[in-house]
Amino acid sequence: MNCLDCNGPAVAICTHCGAGTCRDHTIVTIDHLTRTVPLNRQIQVEPAARRIRCHACETAVNVARQTHAP
């Protein structure tokens, strides 16, 4: 599989769009998972998980967050 952006060898797959990404186009972020405990409380699960996105999806998600910020 090759990177969708540069056609180099892919080292990961974007969890958002499924595109292959090379080292230069892979963005790894932390994904804080939660679980529900009694009384419907959400608590954070440790350790945090990884989220892998391509450069295009990470840019789109960041723009969406900025436009919906209070």
Coordinates of N, CA and C in Angstrom, one line a residue:
M1 N 0.8 -1.2 0.0 CA 0.0 0.0 0.0 C 0.9 1.2 0.0
N2 N 0.4 2.3 -0.7 CA 1.2 3.5 -0.8 C 0.4 4.7 -0.1
C3 N 1.2 5.7 0.2 CA 0.6 6.9 0.8 C -0.3 7.6 -0.3
L4 N -1.5 8.0 0.1 CA -2.4 8.6 -0.8 C -1.9 10.0 -1.2
D5 N -1.1 10.7 -0.3 CA -0.7 12.0 -0.6 C 0.6 12.1 -1.5
C6 N 1.6 11.2 -1.2 CA 2.8 11.3 -1.9 C 3.3 10.0 -2.7
N7 N 2.5 9.0 -2.6 CA 2.7 7.7 -3.2 C 3.9 6.9 -2.7
G8 N 4.4 7.4 -1.5 CA 5.5 6.7 -0.8 C 5.0 5.5 -0.1
P9 N 5.8 4.7 0.5 CA 5.3 3.5 1.3 C 4.5 3.9 2.5
A10 N 3.3 3.3 2.6 CA 2.4 3.6 3.8 C 2.9 2.9 5.0
V11 N 2.8 3.5 6.1 CA 3.1 2.9 7.4 C 1.9 2.8 8.3
A12 N 0.8 3.5 8.0 CA -0.4 3.5 8.8 C -1.6 3.8 7.9
I13 N -2.8 3.6 8.5 CA -4.0 3.8 7.8 C -4.8 4.8 8.6
C14 N -5.3 5.9 8.0 CA -6.1 6.9 8.6 C -7.4 6.3 9.2
T15 N -7.6 6.5 10.5 CA -8.8 5.9 11.1 C -10.1 6.7 10.7
H16 N -10.0 7.8 10.1 CA -11.1 8.6 9.7 C -11.6 8.2 8.2
C17 N -10.6 8.2 7.3 CA -11.0 8.0 5.9 C -10.5 6.7 5.3
G18 N -9.5 6.0 6.0 CA -9.0 4.8 5.5 C -7.9 4.9 4.5
A19 N -7.4 6.1 4.3 CA -6.3 6.2 3.3 C -5.0 5.7 4.0
G20 N -4.1 5.2 3.1 CA -2.7 4.9 3.6 C -1.9 6.1 3.7
T21 N -1.1 6.2 4.8 CA -0.2 7.4 5.0 C 1.2 6.9 5.3
C22 N 2.1 7.8 4.8 CA 3.6 7.5 5.1 C 3.9 8.2 6.4
R23 N 5.2 8.1 6.8 CA 5.6 8.7 8.0 C 5.4 10.2 8.0
D24 N 5.7 10.9 6.9 CA 5.6 12.3 6.8 C 4.1 12.8 6.9
H25 N 3.2 12.0 6.4 CA 1.8 12.4 6.4 C 0.9 11.8 7.5
T26 N 1.5 11.1 8.4 CA 0.7 10.5 9.5 C 0.8 11.4 10.7
I27 N -0.4 11.6 11.3 CA -0.5 12.5 12.5 C -1.1 11.6 13.6
V28 N -0.3 11.4 14.7 CA -0.8 10.6 15.8 C -1.2 11.5 16.9
T29 N -2.4 11.3 17.4 CA -2.9 12.1 18.5 C -3.4 11.1 19.6
I30 N -3.7 11.7 20.8 CA -4.2 10.9 21.9 C -5.7 10.9 21.9
D31 N -6.3 9.8 22.1 CA -7.8 9.7 22.1 C -8.2 9.2 23.6
H32 N -8.8 10.1 24.3 CA -9.2 9.8 25.7 C -10.5 9.1 25.7
L33 N -10.5 7.8 26.0 CA -11.7 7.0 26.1 C -12.3 7.1 27.4
T34 N -13.6 7.0 27.5 CA -14.4 7.0 28.7 C -15.3 5.8 28.9
R35 N -15.7 5.6 30.1 CA -16.6 4.5 30.4 C -17.6 5.0 31.4
T36 N -18.8 4.4 31.4 CA -19.9 4.8 32.3 C -19.8 4.0 33.6
V37 N -19.9 4.6 34.7 CA -19.9 4.0 36.0 C -21.3 4.3 36.7
P38 N -21.6 3.6 37.8 CA -22.9 3.9 38.4 C -23.2 5.4 38.6
L39 N -24.5 5.6 38.5 CA -25.0 7.0 38.5 C -24.7 7.8 37.2
N40 N -24.5 7.0 36.1 CA -24.3 7.6 34.8 C -23.1 8.6 34.8
R41 N -22.1 8.3 35.5 CA -20.9 9.2 35.5 C -20.0 8.7 34.4
Q42 N -19.4 9.6 33.7 CA -18.3 9.2 32.7 C -17.0 9.4 33.3
I43 N -16.1 8.4 33.3 CA -14.8 8.5 33.8 C -13.8 8.2 32.7
Q44 N -12.7 8.8 32.7 CA -11.6 8.6 31.7 C -10.9 7.3 32.0
V45 N -10.7 6.6 30.9 CA -9.9 5.3 31.0 C -8.5 5.5 30.7
E46 N -7.6 5.0 31.5 CA -6.2 5.1 31.4 C -5.6 3.7 31.0
P47 N -4.6 3.7 30.1 CA -3.9 4.7 29.4 C -4.8 5.2 28.2
A48 N -4.4 6.4 27.7 CA -5.1 6.9 26.6 C -4.8 6.1 25.3
A49 N -5.7 6.0 24.4 CA -5.5 5.3 23.1 C -4.9 6.3 22.1
R50 N -4.4 5.7 21.0 CA -3.8 6.5 19.9 C -4.9 6.7 18.9
R51 N -4.9 7.8 18.2 CA -5.7 8.0 17.0 C -4.8 8.4 15.9
I52 N -4.9 7.7 14.8 CA -4.0 8.0 13.6 C -4.9 8.6 12.5
R53 N -4.5 9.8 12.0 CA -5.2 10.4 10.9 C -4.2 10.9 9.9
C54 N -4.7 11.0 8.6 CA -3.9 11.6 7.6 C -3.9 13.1 7.7
H55 N -3.0 13.8 7.0 CA -2.9 15.2 7.2 C -4.2 15.9 6.8
A56 N -4.9 15.4 5.7 CA -6.1 16.0 5.2 C -7.2 15.9 6.3
C57 N -7.4 14.8 6.9 CA -8.5 14.6 7.9 C -8.2 15.4 9.2
E58 N -6.9 15.4 9.6 CA -6.6 16.2 10.8 C -6.8 17.6 10.6
T59 N -6.5 18.2 9.4 CA -6.8 19.6 9.1 C -8.3 19.8 9.1
A60 N -9.1 19.0 8.5 CA -10.5 19.1 8.5 C -11.1 19.1 9.9
V61 N -10.7 18.2 10.7 CA -11.2 18.1 12.1 C -10.8 19.3 12.9
N62 N -9.6 19.8 12.7 CA -9.2 21.1 13.4 C -10.0 22.3 13.0
V63 N -10.3 22.4 11.7 CA -11.2 23.5 11.2 C -12.6 23.4 11.7
A64 N -13.1 22.1 11.8 CA -14.5 21.9 12.3 C -14.5 22.3 13.8
R65 N -13.5 22.0 14.5 CA -13.5 22.3 15.9 C -13.5 23.8 16.1
Q66 N -12.7 24.5 15.3 CA -12.6 26.0 15.4 C -13.9 26.7 15.1
T67 N -14.6 26.2 14.1 CA -15.8 26.9 13.7 C -17.0 26.6 14.6
H68 N -16.9 25.5 15.4 CA -17.9 25.2 16.4 C -17.6 25.6 17.8
A69 N -16.5 26.2 18.0 CA -16.0 26.6 19.4 C -17.0 27.7 19.9
P70 N -17.3 27.7 21.2 CA -18.2 28.7 21.8 C -17.5 30.0 21.8

